[in-house]
Coordinates of C-alpha atoms and ligand atoms in Angstrom, one line a residue:
M18 CA 93.9 102.1 114.3
T19 CA 92.5 101.4 111.4
L20 CA 92.4 103.8 108.6
H21 CA 90.9 102.4 106.3
A22 CA 88.2 99.6 105.9
K23 CA 88.6 96.4 103.6
G24 CA 87.8 97.7 100.0
Q25 CA 88.6 101.2 100.4
T26 CA 90.5 103.6 97.9
L27 CA 93.1 106.5 98.4
V28 CA 92.6 108.9 95.9
I29 CA 95.8 110.8 94.8
Q30 CA 96.0 114.2 92.7
G31 CA 99.4 113.9 91.5
G32 CA 101.9 116.9 90.4
K33 CA 102.8 118.3 93.7
P34 CA 106.7 118.7 94.3
L35 CA 106.6 117.4 98.6
R36 CA 108.0 119.2 101.0
G37 CA 108.4 119.3 104.8
V38 CA 109.9 116.9 107.7
V39 CA 108.8 113.5 108.5
D40 CA 109.9 112.0 112.2
I41 CA 110.1 108.4 110.8
G42 CA 108.3 105.9 113.5
G43 CA 109.3 102.7 115.0
S44 CA 109.6 99.7 112.7
K45 CA 107.0 97.6 112.0
N46 CA 108.7 94.0 111.5
A47 CA 111.1 94.9 114.6
A48 CA 108.1 95.8 117.1
L49 CA 106.0 92.4 116.2
G50 CA 109.6 90.8 117.4
A51 CA 109.8 92.8 120.5
M52 CA 106.2 91.9 120.9
A53 CA 106.6 87.9 120.5
A54 CA 109.7 88.4 123.2
C55 CA 107.8 89.8 125.7
L56 CA 106.1 86.4 126.2
L57 CA 109.8 84.7 127.3
V58 CA 109.0 86.5 130.8
A59 CA 106.1 86.7 133.5
D60 CA 107.1 90.3 134.2
D61 CA 105.9 93.8 132.8
C62 CA 107.5 94.9 129.6
T63 CA 107.3 98.1 128.4
L64 CA 108.0 98.7 124.6
E65 CA 108.0 102.4 123.3
N66 CA 108.4 103.9 119.5
V67 CA 106.3 101.1 118.4
P68 CA 104.3 102.8 115.0
H69 CA 100.6 102.6 116.0
I70 CA 99.5 100.5 112.7
D71 CA 97.5 97.6 112.1
D72 CA 99.9 94.8 111.9
V73 CA 101.0 96.0 115.6
D74 CA 97.4 96.0 116.8
Q75 CA 96.8 92.7 115.1
M76 CA 99.9 91.6 116.9
A77 CA 98.3 92.4 120.5
L78 CA 95.4 90.2 119.3
V79 CA 97.8 87.3 118.8
L80 CA 99.5 87.9 122.4
R81 CA 96.0 88.4 123.5
S82 CA 94.6 85.4 122.6
L83 CA 97.4 83.3 124.5
G84 CA 96.6 85.1 127.8
A85 CA 99.2 88.1 127.5
A86 CA 97.5 91.5 128.8
V87 CA 98.5 94.2 125.7
E88 CA 97.8 97.9 126.4
W89 CA 98.5 100.9 124.9
A90 CA 99.9 103.0 127.4
G91 CA 100.5 106.4 125.1
N92 CA 100.5 107.2 121.5
N93 CA 103.5 104.8 120.8
T94 CA 104.0 102.8 123.7
L95 CA 102.6 99.0 124.9
R96 CA 102.8 97.6 127.9
I97 CA 103.0 93.8 127.8
N98 CA 102.3 91.4 130.5
A99 CA 102.4 87.6 130.1
S100 CA 102.4 85.9 133.8
N101 CA 99.0 84.4 132.8
I102 CA 99.3 82.4 129.7
T103 CA 96.5 80.2 129.2
S104 CA 97.6 78.9 125.8
T105 CA 100.8 77.6 123.8
R106 CA 98.7 77.9 120.9
P107 CA 97.2 81.1 118.9
D108 CA 94.3 81.6 117.6
R109 CA 93.9 80.5 113.9
D110 CA 92.2 83.2 112.3
L111 CA 94.6 85.7 113.9
V112 CA 97.6 84.1 112.7
G113 CA 96.3 83.8 109.5
T114 CA 96.5 87.1 108.7
L115 CA 99.8 88.2 110.1
R116 CA 103.1 86.3 109.2
G117 CA 105.0 87.8 112.5
S118 CA 102.6 86.0 114.7
F119 CA 104.4 83.2 113.8
L120 CA 107.1 84.2 116.0
V121 CA 105.1 83.7 118.8
M122 CA 106.1 79.8 118.5
G123 CA 109.9 80.6 119.5
A124 CA 109.0 82.5 122.5
L125 CA 106.6 80.0 124.1
L126 CA 108.8 77.1 122.9
G127 CA 111.5 78.6 124.5
R128 CA 109.5 79.6 128.0
F129 CA 107.2 76.5 128.1
G130 CA 108.9 74.0 126.2
E131 CA 105.6 73.8 123.8
A132 CA 104.2 75.6 121.3
A133 CA 101.6 75.0 118.6
C134 CA 101.1 77.7 115.6
P135 CA 98.9 77.5 112.8
P136 CA 100.2 78.0 109.3
P137 CA 101.1 82.0 109.6
G138 CA 99.3 84.1 106.5
G139 CA 101.2 87.0 105.0
D140 CA 101.6 88.8 101.6
V141 CA 101.3 87.0 98.3
I142 CA 105.3 87.9 97.2
G143 CA 106.5 84.5 96.5
Q144 CA 106.9 81.2 98.4
R145 CA 107.3 81.5 101.8
P146 CA 108.3 78.5 103.9
I147 CA 109.0 77.8 107.3
E148 CA 111.2 75.2 107.2
V149 CA 114.5 77.3 108.5
H150 CA 112.1 78.1 111.3
L151 CA 111.1 74.3 112.3
E152 CA 114.4 73.3 111.9
G153 CA 115.8 75.6 114.7
F154 CA 113.4 74.1 116.6
R155 CA 114.4 70.4 115.7
A156 CA 118.3 71.4 116.1
L157 CA 117.2 72.5 119.7
G158 CA 116.2 69.1 120.4
A159 CA 112.7 69.5 120.2
E160 CA 110.2 67.2 118.3
V161 CA 108.4 68.8 115.5
E162 CA 105.1 67.6 114.3
I163 CA 102.9 68.6 111.6
D164 CA 99.0 68.2 111.6
A165 CA 96.5 69.5 109.5
D166 CA 95.9 72.6 112.3
A167 CA 99.0 73.4 112.9
F168 CA 103.1 72.8 113.6
H169 CA 103.5 71.6 117.2
A170 CA 107.1 71.4 119.0
R171 CA 107.9 70.0 122.0
A172 CA 111.0 69.5 124.0
K173 CA 112.0 66.7 125.4
N174 CA 111.2 67.2 129.5
K175 CA 110.2 70.5 128.4
K176 CA 113.8 71.5 127.9
L177 CA 115.3 72.6 125.1
K178 CA 119.2 71.7 124.4
G179 CA 121.6 74.6 122.8
S180 CA 123.4 73.1 119.6
V181 CA 124.8 74.3 116.0
F182 CA 121.8 74.9 114.2
F183 CA 122.1 75.6 110.2
A184 CA 120.0 77.7 108.6
D185 CA 119.6 76.7 105.0
Y186 CA 118.6 80.6 104.3
P187 CA 119.0 83.5 106.2
S188 CA 115.4 84.0 107.0
V189 CA 114.4 87.3 108.8
L190 CA 112.0 85.3 111.1
G191 CA 113.3 82.1 111.3
T192 CA 116.6 83.7 112.9
Q193 CA 114.4 85.8 115.4
N194 CA 112.3 82.3 116.0
A195 CA 115.6 80.7 116.7
M196 CA 117.2 83.2 119.3
M197 CA 114.0 83.2 121.1
A198 CA 114.0 79.3 121.6
A199 CA 117.4 79.6 122.3
V200 CA 117.7 81.8 125.3
L201 CA 116.7 80.0 127.8
A202 CA 117.9 76.2 126.9
E203 CA 120.7 74.7 128.4
G204 CA 124.1 75.5 126.9
Q205 CA 125.1 77.0 124.0
T206 CA 123.9 77.8 120.6
T207 CA 125.2 78.7 117.2
I208 CA 122.9 80.2 114.8
V209 CA 124.8 79.6 111.4
N210 CA 123.5 81.3 108.4
A211 CA 121.9 83.7 110.2
A212 CA 119.9 86.8 108.9
A213 CA 121.7 89.8 109.7
E214 CA 118.6 92.9 109.5
P215 CA 118.3 95.4 111.5
E216 CA 115.0 93.6 113.0
V217 CA 117.4 91.0 114.2
Q218 CA 120.0 93.4 115.8
N219 CA 117.2 95.1 117.7
L220 CA 115.1 91.6 119.3
A221 CA 119.0 90.6 120.5
E222 CA 119.6 93.6 121.8
M223 CA 116.0 93.6 123.8
L224 CA 116.8 90.3 124.6
N225 CA 120.4 91.0 126.3
A226 CA 118.4 93.6 127.8
M227 CA 116.2 91.0 129.1
G228 CA 119.3 89.1 130.6
A229 CA 120.1 87.0 127.5
R230 CA 123.3 86.7 126.6
I231 CA 123.7 86.9 122.7
T232 CA 126.6 88.0 120.6
G233 CA 127.3 88.3 116.5
A234 CA 123.5 90.1 115.8
G235 CA 124.2 91.8 112.6
T236 CA 126.6 88.9 111.4
G237 CA 126.0 85.8 109.8
T238 CA 126.8 83.6 113.1
I239 CA 124.8 84.3 116.1
T240 CA 125.9 82.9 119.6
V241 CA 123.3 82.2 122.1
E242 CA 124.3 81.2 125.9
G243 CA 121.3 80.1 127.2
V244 CA 120.3 81.4 131.1
K245 CA 118.3 80.5 133.3
S246 CA 116.2 83.2 133.7
L247 CA 114.9 86.6 131.7
K248 CA 113.2 89.8 133.4
G249 CA 111.1 92.4 132.2
V250 CA 112.2 95.3 130.3
R251 CA 111.8 98.7 128.8
Y252 CA 112.9 98.9 125.4
A253 CA 112.7 101.1 122.2
I254 CA 112.0 100.2 119.0
I255 CA 114.3 101.5 116.2
P256 CA 113.5 103.6 113.2
D257 CA 111.5 102.2 110.5
R258 CA 114.2 102.3 107.5
L259 CA 111.5 101.1 105.0
E260 CA 109.5 103.8 106.0
A261 CA 112.3 106.1 106.1
G262 CA 113.0 105.1 102.4
T263 CA 109.7 105.5 101.4
F264 CA 109.4 109.2 102.6
A265 CA 112.5 109.9 100.6
I266 CA 111.7 108.0 97.1
A267 CA 108.4 111.0 97.7
A268 CA 110.4 113.7 97.6
A269 CA 112.8 112.4 95.0
I270 CA 110.1 111.4 92.8
T271 CA 108.0 114.6 93.1
G272 CA 110.9 116.9 92.7
G273 CA 110.5 118.1 96.0
E274 CA 112.9 118.0 99.5
V275 CA 111.9 116.4 102.5
E276 CA 113.8 115.7 105.7
M277 CA 113.7 112.4 107.6
T278 CA 114.3 112.9 111.0
G279 CA 115.1 110.3 113.7
V280 CA 116.4 107.7 111.5
N281 CA 119.3 105.0 112.2
L282 CA 121.7 105.7 108.9
V283 CA 123.6 102.6 109.0
H284 CA 120.3 100.8 108.6
L285 CA 120.3 102.9 105.4
T286 CA 123.7 102.5 103.7
S287 CA 122.4 100.3 100.6
F288 CA 119.3 102.7 100.1
I289 CA 120.8 106.2 99.9
Y290 CA 123.9 104.8 98.0
K291 CA 121.5 103.5 95.4
L292 CA 119.2 106.9 95.9
R293 CA 122.6 108.9 94.9
Q294 CA 123.6 107.0 92.0
T295 CA 120.2 108.0 90.4
G296 CA 121.7 111.3 90.6
V297 CA 119.4 112.4 93.9
I298 CA 120.9 114.4 96.7
V299 CA 121.1 113.2 99.8
E300 CA 122.5 115.2 102.8
T301 CA 122.8 113.5 106.0
N302 CA 123.1 114.2 109.7
S303 CA 123.6 112.2 112.3
S304 CA 120.1 110.6 112.8
S305 CA 118.2 112.5 109.8
F306 CA 118.9 113.1 106.2
R307 CA 117.4 115.3 103.6
V308 CA 116.5 114.5 99.7
H309 CA 116.7 116.3 96.7
R310 CA 116.9 116.7 93.5
N311 CA 119.2 119.4 90.8
G312 CA 118.1 117.6 87.6
G313 CA 117.0 114.5 86.3
L314 CA 117.6 111.1 87.4
Q315 CA 119.5 108.2 86.1
A316 CA 118.8 104.6 85.1
I317 CA 120.8 102.2 87.6
T318 CA 120.6 98.3 88.2
V319 CA 119.3 97.2 92.0
Q320 CA 119.0 93.9 93.4
A321 CA 117.1 93.2 95.8
L322 CA 119.4 91.0 98.8
P323 CA 119.5 89.9 102.1
Y324 CA 120.8 92.6 104.5
P325 CA 123.0 94.5 104.3
G326 CA 122.0 94.4 100.2
F327 CA 119.2 96.5 99.3
A328 CA 116.0 95.8 101.3
T329 CA 113.4 93.8 99.0
D330 CA 110.8 96.0 101.1
L331 CA 111.6 98.9 98.9
Q332 CA 112.4 97.1 95.9
A333 CA 108.6 98.4 94.4
P334 CA 108.8 101.7 95.5
F335 CA 112.2 102.0 94.1
A336 CA 111.3 100.3 90.6
V337 CA 108.7 103.3 90.9
L338 CA 111.2 106.1 90.9
L339 CA 113.2 104.1 88.1
T340 CA 110.1 104.8 85.8
Q341 CA 111.3 108.6 86.2
A342 CA 114.9 108.0 85.3
N343 CA 116.8 108.3 82.3
G344 CA 117.8 105.3 80.2
V345 CA 117.1 101.8 81.2
S346 CA 117.4 100.1 84.7
Y347 CA 117.4 96.9 85.8
V348 CA 115.9 95.7 88.8
H349 CA 116.6 92.3 89.8
E350 CA 114.4 90.5 93.0
R351 CA 116.9 88.1 95.0
V352 CA 115.2 87.3 98.0
F353 CA 111.3 86.6 97.0
D354 CA 110.4 84.6 94.2
N355 CA 107.3 86.5 93.1
R356 CA 107.4 89.5 94.3
L357 CA 107.2 91.7 90.6
L358 CA 103.1 91.7 90.8
Y359 CA 102.9 94.9 91.0
I360 CA 104.1 95.9 87.3
S361 CA 101.2 94.9 86.1
E362 CA 99.3 97.4 87.8
L363 CA 102.1 100.2 87.2
R364 CA 101.8 100.0 83.1
K365 CA 98.1 100.8 83.4
M366 CA 99.5 104.4 84.5
G367 CA 101.8 104.2 81.5
A368 CA 105.0 102.5 82.9
E369 CA 107.1 100.9 80.5
I370 CA 108.5 98.2 82.2
V371 CA 109.4 94.6 81.0
T372 CA 109.9 91.4 82.9
T373 CA 111.7 88.7 82.4
G374 CA 110.7 85.5 84.8
T375 CA 109.4 86.8 88.1
T376 CA 112.2 88.1 89.3
V377 CA 113.7 90.8 86.9
A378 CA 112.2 93.9 85.7
I379 CA 113.9 96.2 82.9
I380 CA 112.6 99.7 83.2
S381 CA 112.6 102.3 80.2
G382 CA 112.4 105.8 81.7
P383 CA 111.6 108.1 81.7
T384 CA 108.0 108.1 81.1
P385 CA 105.4 110.3 81.7
L386 CA 102.9 108.6 84.4
T387 CA 99.0 109.0 84.3
G388 CA 96.4 108.6 86.9
A389 CA 94.8 105.0 87.0
S390 CA 93.0 102.6 89.3
L391 CA 95.4 100.1 90.7
R392 CA 94.6 97.7 93.8
A393 CA 97.0 97.3 96.4
M394 CA 98.2 93.7 96.5
D395 CA 100.7 94.3 99.4
V396 CA 101.7 97.4 102.0
R397 CA 105.2 97.4 100.0
A398 CA 103.2 97.6 96.8
G399 CA 100.5 100.0 98.0
A400 CA 102.9 102.6 99.0
A401 CA 104.7 102.2 95.8
F402 CA 101.1 103.1 93.9
I403 CA 100.5 106.1 95.8
L404 CA 104.3 107.2 95.0
A405 CA 103.3 106.6 91.2
G406 CA 100.2 108.6 92.0
L407 CA 102.2 111.4 93.6
V408 CA 104.0 111.9 89.9
A409 CA 100.6 111.2 87.8
R410 CA 99.1 113.6 85.8
G411 CA 95.6 113.3 86.9
R412 CA 93.9 111.4 89.5
T413 CA 95.0 108.1 90.8
E414 CA 93.1 105.5 93.2
V415 CA 95.0 102.8 95.3
I416 CA 92.2 100.4 95.9
D417 CA 92.0 98.1 99.1
V418 CA 94.5 100.7 100.5
Y419 CA 94.1 99.2 103.8
H420 CA 97.2 96.7 103.3
V421 CA 99.4 100.6 103.5
D422 CA 97.8 101.0 107.3
R423 CA 99.1 97.9 108.1
G424 CA 102.8 98.9 107.9
Ligands
EPU29 N1 113.0 81.1 103.0 C1 113.5 80.0 102.8 N2 112.9 79.0 103.6 C2 112.6 79.1 105.3 C3 112.1 80.6 105.0 C4 112.3 81.7 104.3 O1 113.8 79.5 101.7 O2 111.8 78.5 105.1 C5 113.0 81.9 102.1 C6 111.8 82.6 101.8 O3 111.1 81.8 100.0 C7 112.2 83.8 100.7 C8 113.3 84.5 101.6 O4 113.8 83.3 102.4 O5 112.5 83.6 99.8 C9 113.5 85.4 102.2 O6 111.9 85.2 103.7 P1 112.3 85.5 105.0 O7 111.9 84.7 105.9 O8 113.8 86.2 105.7 O9 111.3 86.8 105.5 P2 110.5 86.8 106.5 O10 111.3 86.6 107.9 O11 109.2 86.0 106.7 C10 110.5 89.2 106.9 C11 109.5 90.4 106.6 C12 109.5 90.7 105.8 C13 111.0 90.7 104.6 C14 111.6 89.3 104.4 C15 112.9 89.5 103.9 C16 108.5 90.6 109.1 C17 107.1 90.2 109.7 N3 108.6 90.1 107.7 O12 109.7 87.9 106.5 O13 108.5 91.8 105.6 O14 110.4 91.4 103.4 O15 111.4 89.6 106.2 O16 113.5 91.1 104.5 O17 109.5 90.7 109.5 C18 106.9 93.6 104.9 O18 107.1 94.1 105.9 O19 106.8 94.1 104.0 C19 107.4 92.2 104.6 C20 107.1 91.6 103.7

């Protein structure tokens, strides 16, 4: 479902408190991993609670380019069958637009003992090496070659062998790729310094429901006991913690009151903690939370870190909230090395933000924001500009809003 074509603009007339209830959709990033995992079997797989967003449609095209059948069976249900895989190398142009597409490599290597993938694209948020992914494949006994077109991985005798894999950095996609490569390998694999993100946990649970034997997902050490075969699955994607956080900030920044339902509060622990530190009132229930304000916001310090740290994907939206807080806030982006590019756009609205280097922002507030014309450079920056537009006086234009539709 494409809402906006490239170059299209979203116009926001700010200044209204938002009120209501939002049912949070399935996680974009978890859905991409789950879709790749369907390549591990020839059986039908049904994924539920899949968000119908551009990145998911793009991933569907990537799977189809390999010969998989992918179809929507209802608004949020995706049926995938990979019994007729015709290629172990996805289309270059498709992969170039979607970082998550690189996950097909681990799944194809795991099932067929060989795979190739052109360099994946992705948002401009800093260096995005894939050495961790490739080292994971090597640790399982694959030979990895890199040529001008693609990364190639090939297992000796088409069979990967379990071993200990130490990830230099707890890369989210790198951990998912290693898990998918390891599930059908001979013997046991231990992934040390694994990413603990909920999206990794979701993938491990789905793989286990397919017959894999994975323990430790959600911690820094994941163990995968290789199995001989996997089977099809019906699996529901976890709620999107980033979408929930973005709507919560929309409520807080406009002085409204919004309830986010259908969430997993454990995944939102760091976010809710930091939101409360600013003085926002957060009332939690078993699978929902309500956000409102009782007065002004306080400046705080936020550090974006791997899970369970504060999510880097909520760093830009949260920084917008802090422009409305009393005092000086510090935001330290410690996951990506260049994820503050959105700040120069926010300054056009009157935000008082000083950066030191490319990872630290010092925000003075509260500053009244005034509508301006801003260019979204990635999905989270685009969301942040919409939040700024909601609280600004006058008219805000978010150019290239298709980035927001992606997620
Ligand atoms: N890194 C390395 N070596 C590697 C791989 C990564 O040093 O081989 C470093 C990167 O340089 C970066 C850090 O690790 O500084 C984090 O990168 P990671 O590999 O964990 O990110 P990713 O797996 O490519 C996923 C999400 C991102 C999210 C990050 C961090 C998907 C499709 N993408 O990316 O989501 O920001 O994890 O949580 O799952 C978004 O949704 O807007 C988005 C960018």
